[in-house]
Each structure stands twice: as C-alpha cells, then as structure tokens.
C-alpha cells in the first residue's frame, strides 16, 4: 500500500523523501519504494533505542530475529541533482549526524523521535514540507500534515498559498553569516607528489617505485636490493645492501 502512493507525482524536480522502514526486510522494501517513486537512496538515519532505564530487557521481541532488534532505520532518498558545493540555497550539509539515540518507548507506542524533524529542517531549506500518516501529536509549524487519524489541523489554505507567492519563496531564507558559519564539505586536496616516472602495474614497464629502479626490476636475473643483476661483465651489485 505504501508503494502504491504516487509520491513521484507530488515531489519537485529536486527533492528529498524520508521513509521509516523499521529493520530487517523493511529495509529492502523501503529501497524498492524509493526506486518506484524515482528517488535514489543517499543516506540512512538510524534510531537506536536504549534500555538504560530497564537494563537487560527489551519491550519489542521479534520471533524472526536472531538478535534483539533495538533500532529502526529512516531511509533518505534524493531526486534530481543536488550538489553540496554549489546548492547552499537548498541544503545545509554536515550539520547533523545520522544517528538518534533515545530511551525505548513503551510497547505499542508508534511515535517517532522528534529529532527526525530537526534533522530534516536543518538539512533541507525547502519550505514545501509534507508529512504523510501524521497524527495530532506530530502537527508541526511549517509542515502540511496528512493522516487518517487526524482530528485537528493547523492548515489554512490561504495562508499556506501566501508563503509561495514570491519568486524563490519556496526556500527558507539564508544570510551571508549563515553561509559563512555552516559546516562546509571537505575540499579534496591535490597530490603533492613531484615529477618522476609514473607508477605502473606489476607487469608494466614502470613496475615498482617508478624510474630506473622499476625498470631494472624487469631485467632478467635481477636479484633485488641485496643481490644484483648479471650483465656482460659478470655480477654487479646495483644497490648497496641494507
């Protein structure tokens, strides 16, 4: 039923989806959903449920599991092309981590940790935020919450439409100070190696460390550092012993 949702029809050309899928076979089904909706899996946020207040026991036992399952996964999918280096107007990468740790909820509690909203809001600057299968307890400013069990709502069509009347108003604002302070992606440094012969494979003309030494190793009767190679004039030790 989840897979039949037409998420691809309501998602923007560049967008993200966050899908709670439990653990075990739910991970495979979650990836199938992402592919069907036109998304690529790019991250996996893990929710660890501790038993600090009830050590040695867990409230959820899966008869099919080999180990007691104390975690749930939230798969993150990406649609379109989003680059960390140039799309700072749309995402803030490296702000949060991919791990949530809380005390294990009571049996039958279906609430997800509120930290998932913090992660999403810190990361993606898009203002069109839709929460499917939400409940009264998950109604949140800045989100359009939809769910079969809702008895309340903070949605006002006129107010919501006014948020997107101006160009680029679908993005939350940013400032030069935010751009300066936010964590940046690591810069790939260029190699400091100088000239010399390039490294080759084991059987190539530049085998070994490159240069003459690599070529010498491919000569017949070459004995390595401690030996030598036999030339026309007899045994010559090409390199001093170590």
Short mmCIF file of C-alpha atoms in Angstrom, two decimals:
data_model
loop_
_atom_site.label_atom_id
_atom_site.label_comp_id
_atom_site.label_asym_id
_atom_site.label_seq_id
_atom_site.Cartn_x
_atom_site.Cartn_y
_atom_site.Cartn_z
CA UNK A 1 0.00 0.00 0.00
CA UNK A 2 2.85 2.38 0.77
CA UNK A 3 4.49 1.63 -2.55
CA UNK A 4 1.28 2.47 -4.42
CA UNK A 5 1.40 6.05 -3.17
CA UNK A 6 2.12 8.37 -6.10
CA UNK A 7 4.91 10.28 -4.39
CA UNK A 8 6.54 10.92 -7.76
CA UNK A 9 3.52 12.99 -8.82
CA UNK A 10 3.77 15.50 -5.97
CA UNK A 11 7.54 15.73 -5.49
CA UNK A 12 9.56 18.53 -7.04
CA UNK A 13 12.33 18.01 -9.60
CA UNK A 14 14.88 18.20 -6.80
CA UNK A 15 13.53 16.93 -3.54
CA UNK A 16 14.08 14.53 -0.66
CA UNK A 17 11.99 11.84 0.96
CA UNK A 18 12.48 10.33 4.42
CA UNK A 19 10.94 6.90 4.89
CA UNK A 20 10.77 4.99 8.17
CA UNK A 21 11.09 1.30 7.35
CA UNK A 22 11.92 -0.45 10.62
CA UNK A 23 14.68 -3.03 10.19
CA UNK A 24 15.18 -6.43 8.60
CA UNK A 25 13.10 -6.96 5.47
CA UNK A 26 11.70 -3.44 5.86
CA UNK A 27 14.99 -2.05 4.55
CA UNK A 28 14.64 -3.94 1.27
CA UNK A 29 11.01 -2.87 0.89
CA UNK A 30 11.97 0.73 1.66
CA UNK A 31 14.58 0.75 -1.10
CA UNK A 32 12.01 -0.65 -3.50
CA UNK A 33 9.65 2.20 -2.61
CA UNK A 34 12.33 4.80 -3.24
CA UNK A 35 13.12 3.37 -6.67
CA UNK A 36 9.45 3.21 -7.60
CA UNK A 37 8.98 6.87 -6.64
CA UNK A 38 12.02 7.97 -8.66
CA UNK A 39 14.39 8.54 -5.74
CA UNK A 40 17.90 7.28 -5.07
CA UNK A 41 18.88 6.20 -1.57
CA UNK A 42 21.60 8.52 -0.32
CA UNK A 43 21.58 8.24 3.50
CA UNK A 44 20.34 6.00 6.29
CA UNK A 45 19.39 7.62 9.60
CA UNK A 46 19.44 5.10 12.43
CA UNK A 47 17.33 5.36 15.59
CA UNK A 48 18.91 3.46 18.50
CA UNK A 49 16.55 2.58 21.35
CA UNK A 50 18.39 2.19 24.63
CA UNK A 51 17.26 0.28 27.70
CA UNK A 52 19.10 2.40 30.26
CA UNK A 53 16.01 2.59 32.46
CA UNK A 54 15.23 -1.11 32.01
CA UNK A 55 18.58 -2.88 31.60
CA UNK A 56 18.75 -6.41 30.30
CA UNK A 57 15.29 -6.35 28.74
CA UNK A 58 13.60 -5.06 25.62
CA UNK A 59 9.93 -4.27 25.08
CA UNK A 60 9.90 -5.50 21.49
CA UNK A 61 10.75 -9.11 20.63
CA UNK A 62 10.75 -10.25 17.01
CA UNK A 63 10.34 -14.05 16.71
CA UNK A 64 12.08 -13.97 13.31
CA UNK A 65 15.13 -12.07 14.52
CA UNK A 66 18.36 -13.74 15.62
CA UNK A 67 19.25 -10.78 17.84
CA UNK A 68 17.03 -8.45 19.80
CA UNK A 69 16.25 -5.56 17.49
CA UNK A 70 16.80 -2.24 19.16
CA UNK A 71 16.99 0.06 16.15
CA UNK A 72 14.91 1.46 13.31
CA UNK A 73 16.04 2.91 10.02
CA UNK A 74 14.86 6.00 8.19
CA UNK A 75 15.98 5.88 4.57
CA UNK A 76 16.67 9.18 2.88
CA UNK A 77 16.10 9.39 -0.87
CA UNK A 78 17.13 12.12 -3.27
CA UNK A 79 15.51 13.12 -6.55
CA UNK A 80 17.29 15.23 -9.13
CA UNK A 81 20.78 16.68 -8.85
CA UNK A 82 21.85 18.38 -5.62
CA UNK A 83 25.50 19.26 -5.03
CA UNK A 84 26.80 20.18 -1.61
CA UNK A 85 29.38 22.58 -3.01
CA UNK A 86 27.06 24.83 -5.04
CA UNK A 87 23.50 24.24 -3.78
CA UNK A 88 23.81 26.03 -0.46
CA UNK A 89 20.48 27.72 -1.14
CA UNK A 90 18.73 24.35 -0.90
CA UNK A 91 20.70 22.22 1.56
CA UNK A 92 23.00 22.62 4.55
CA UNK A 93 25.16 19.51 4.61
CA UNK A 94 27.23 18.28 7.58
CA UNK A 95 25.05 20.00 10.19
CA UNK A 96 23.65 16.92 11.95
CA UNK A 97 24.65 13.29 12.30
CA UNK A 98 22.82 10.21 11.04
CA UNK A 99 22.12 8.79 14.49
CA UNK A 100 19.30 9.30 17.00
CA UNK A 101 19.56 7.75 20.49
CA UNK A 102 16.58 7.71 22.86
CA UNK A 103 15.07 5.51 25.53
CA UNK A 104 12.95 2.70 24.14
CA UNK A 105 9.27 3.74 24.04
CA UNK A 106 6.54 1.74 25.70
CA UNK A 107 5.06 -1.25 23.94
CA UNK A 108 2.55 -0.17 21.31
CA UNK A 109 3.90 3.37 21.05
CA UNK A 110 4.18 4.30 17.37
CA UNK A 111 5.67 7.76 17.85
CA UNK A 112 8.95 8.50 16.12
CA UNK A 113 11.60 10.69 17.75
CA UNK A 114 11.08 14.41 17.24
CA UNK A 115 14.78 14.69 16.37
CA UNK A 116 13.99 13.48 12.85
CA UNK A 117 12.17 16.76 12.24
CA UNK A 118 15.20 18.69 13.50
CA UNK A 119 17.49 16.81 11.12
CA UNK A 120 15.23 17.42 8.13
CA UNK A 121 14.68 21.10 8.88
CA UNK A 122 18.38 21.76 9.46
CA UNK A 123 19.36 19.96 6.27
CA UNK A 124 16.82 20.92 3.62
CA UNK A 125 15.84 24.57 3.15
CA UNK A 126 12.75 23.77 1.10
CA UNK A 127 9.52 25.08 2.64
CA UNK A 128 7.14 22.66 0.94
CA UNK A 129 7.18 20.01 3.67
CA UNK A 130 4.60 17.22 3.64
CA UNK A 131 4.20 14.70 6.47
CA UNK A 132 2.18 11.64 5.48
CA UNK A 133 0.43 9.45 8.05
CA UNK A 134 0.84 12.15 10.66
CA UNK A 135 -1.07 12.29 13.94
CA UNK A 136 -2.31 15.06 16.17
CA UNK A 137 0.90 14.80 18.19
CA UNK A 138 3.07 15.39 15.10
CA UNK A 139 1.38 18.56 13.83
CA UNK A 140 4.23 21.00 13.43
CA UNK A 141 4.62 24.59 12.20
CA UNK A 142 5.91 24.72 8.65
CA UNK A 143 4.58 21.27 7.77
CA UNK A 144 1.47 20.12 5.96
CA UNK A 145 0.37 17.09 7.98
CA UNK A 146 -1.92 14.47 6.44
CA UNK A 147 -3.17 11.30 8.08
CA UNK A 148 -6.25 9.11 8.52
CA UNK A 149 -6.32 9.54 12.31
CA UNK A 150 -6.03 13.34 12.43
CA UNK A 151 -8.69 15.14 14.46
CA UNK A 152 -7.01 18.54 14.36
CA UNK A 153 -5.10 20.66 11.87
CA UNK A 154 -3.08 23.86 11.63
CA UNK A 155 -3.60 24.12 7.87
CA UNK A 156 -5.02 27.29 6.34
CA UNK A 157 -5.15 27.23 2.51
CA UNK A 158 -4.88 31.00 2.06
CA UNK A 159 -2.03 31.37 4.50
CA UNK A 160 -0.19 28.40 3.02
CA UNK A 161 -0.56 29.72 -0.56
CA UNK A 162 0.76 33.13 0.50
CA UNK A 163 4.05 31.57 1.52
CA UNK A 164 4.88 30.84 -2.11
CA UNK A 165 3.65 33.95 -3.91
CA UNK A 166 7.10 35.48 -4.47
CA UNK A 167 9.99 34.10 -6.57
CA UNK A 168 12.14 31.58 -4.67
CA UNK A 169 9.76 31.82 -1.73
CA UNK A 170 9.68 28.02 -1.63
CA UNK A 171 13.11 28.25 0.01
CA UNK A 172 13.74 29.43 3.52
CA UNK A 173 15.96 32.49 3.61
CA UNK A 174 19.68 32.39 4.21
CA UNK A 175 22.24 35.05 5.02
CA UNK A 176 25.92 35.59 4.40
CA UNK A 177 26.60 34.87 8.07
CA UNK A 178 24.77 31.54 7.91
CA UNK A 179 26.70 30.61 4.79
CA UNK A 180 29.96 31.54 6.48
CA UNK A 181 29.28 29.64 9.70
CA UNK A 182 27.65 26.48 8.36
CA UNK A 183 29.89 23.38 8.06
CA UNK A 184 31.36 23.03 4.60
CA UNK A 185 32.09 19.89 2.66
CA UNK A 186 35.73 18.76 2.82
CA UNK A 187 37.88 20.10 -0.02
CA UNK A 188 39.74 17.44 -1.95
CA UNK A 189 43.43 18.32 -1.87
CA UNK A 190 45.65 17.85 -4.87
CA UNK A 191 48.56 15.45 -4.62
CA UNK A 192 51.89 16.98 -3.58
CA UNK A 193 53.96 14.37 -5.38
CA UNK A 194 56.56 15.78 -7.67
CA UNK A 195 57.82 14.51 -11.01
CA UNK A 196 59.41 11.22 -11.79
CA UNK A 197 58.21 8.21 -13.64
CA UNK A 198 54.56 7.23 -13.08
CA UNK A 199 53.69 4.18 -11.12
CA UNK A 200 52.91 1.16 -13.19
CA UNK A 201 51.37 -2.21 -12.60
CA UNK A 202 53.23 -5.33 -11.66
CA UNK A 203 53.87 -6.29 -15.24
CA UNK A 204 54.18 -2.80 -16.74
CA UNK A 205 57.31 -1.02 -17.87
CA UNK A 206 57.35 1.10 -14.71
CA UNK A 207 56.76 -1.64 -12.19
CA UNK A 208 57.91 -0.95 -8.65
CA UNK A 209 58.50 2.58 -7.45
CA UNK A 210 58.96 4.05 -10.91
CA UNK A 211 62.02 5.38 -12.69
CA UNK A 212 65.17 3.38 -13.37
CA UNK A 213 64.72 1.24 -10.30
CA UNK A 214 61.39 -0.02 -11.58
CA UNK A 215 62.84 -0.78 -14.99
CA UNK A 216 65.82 -2.62 -13.50
CA UNK A 217 63.50 -4.99 -11.69
CA UNK A 218 62.13 -6.17 -15.02
CA UNK A 219 65.55 -7.14 -16.32
CA UNK A 220 66.49 -10.83 -16.39
CA UNK A 221 68.49 -12.14 -13.44
CA UNK A 222 67.71 -9.10 -11.31
CA UNK A 223 68.14 -10.09 -7.64
CA UNK A 224 66.64 -7.15 -5.80
CA UNK A 225 68.23 -4.75 -3.34
CA UNK A 226 70.56 -7.24 -1.68
CA UNK A 227 71.62 -9.06 -4.81
CA UNK A 228 72.30 -7.55 -8.17
CA UNK A 229 71.89 -8.35 -11.82
CA UNK A 230 74.17 -10.23 -14.14
CA UNK A 231 75.45 -8.18 -17.05
CA UNK A 232 78.09 -8.83 -19.63
CA UNK A 233 80.91 -8.10 -17.22
CA UNK A 234 79.78 -10.53 -14.56
CA UNK A 235 77.97 -9.95 -11.32
CA UNK A 236 77.28 -6.31 -10.50
CA UNK A 237 75.62 -5.24 -7.33
CA UNK A 238 73.31 -2.49 -8.44
CA UNK A 239 72.42 -1.32 -4.93
CA UNK A 240 74.26 -1.44 -1.62
CA UNK A 241 72.98 -3.99 0.91
CA UNK A 242 70.55 -2.76 3.55
#
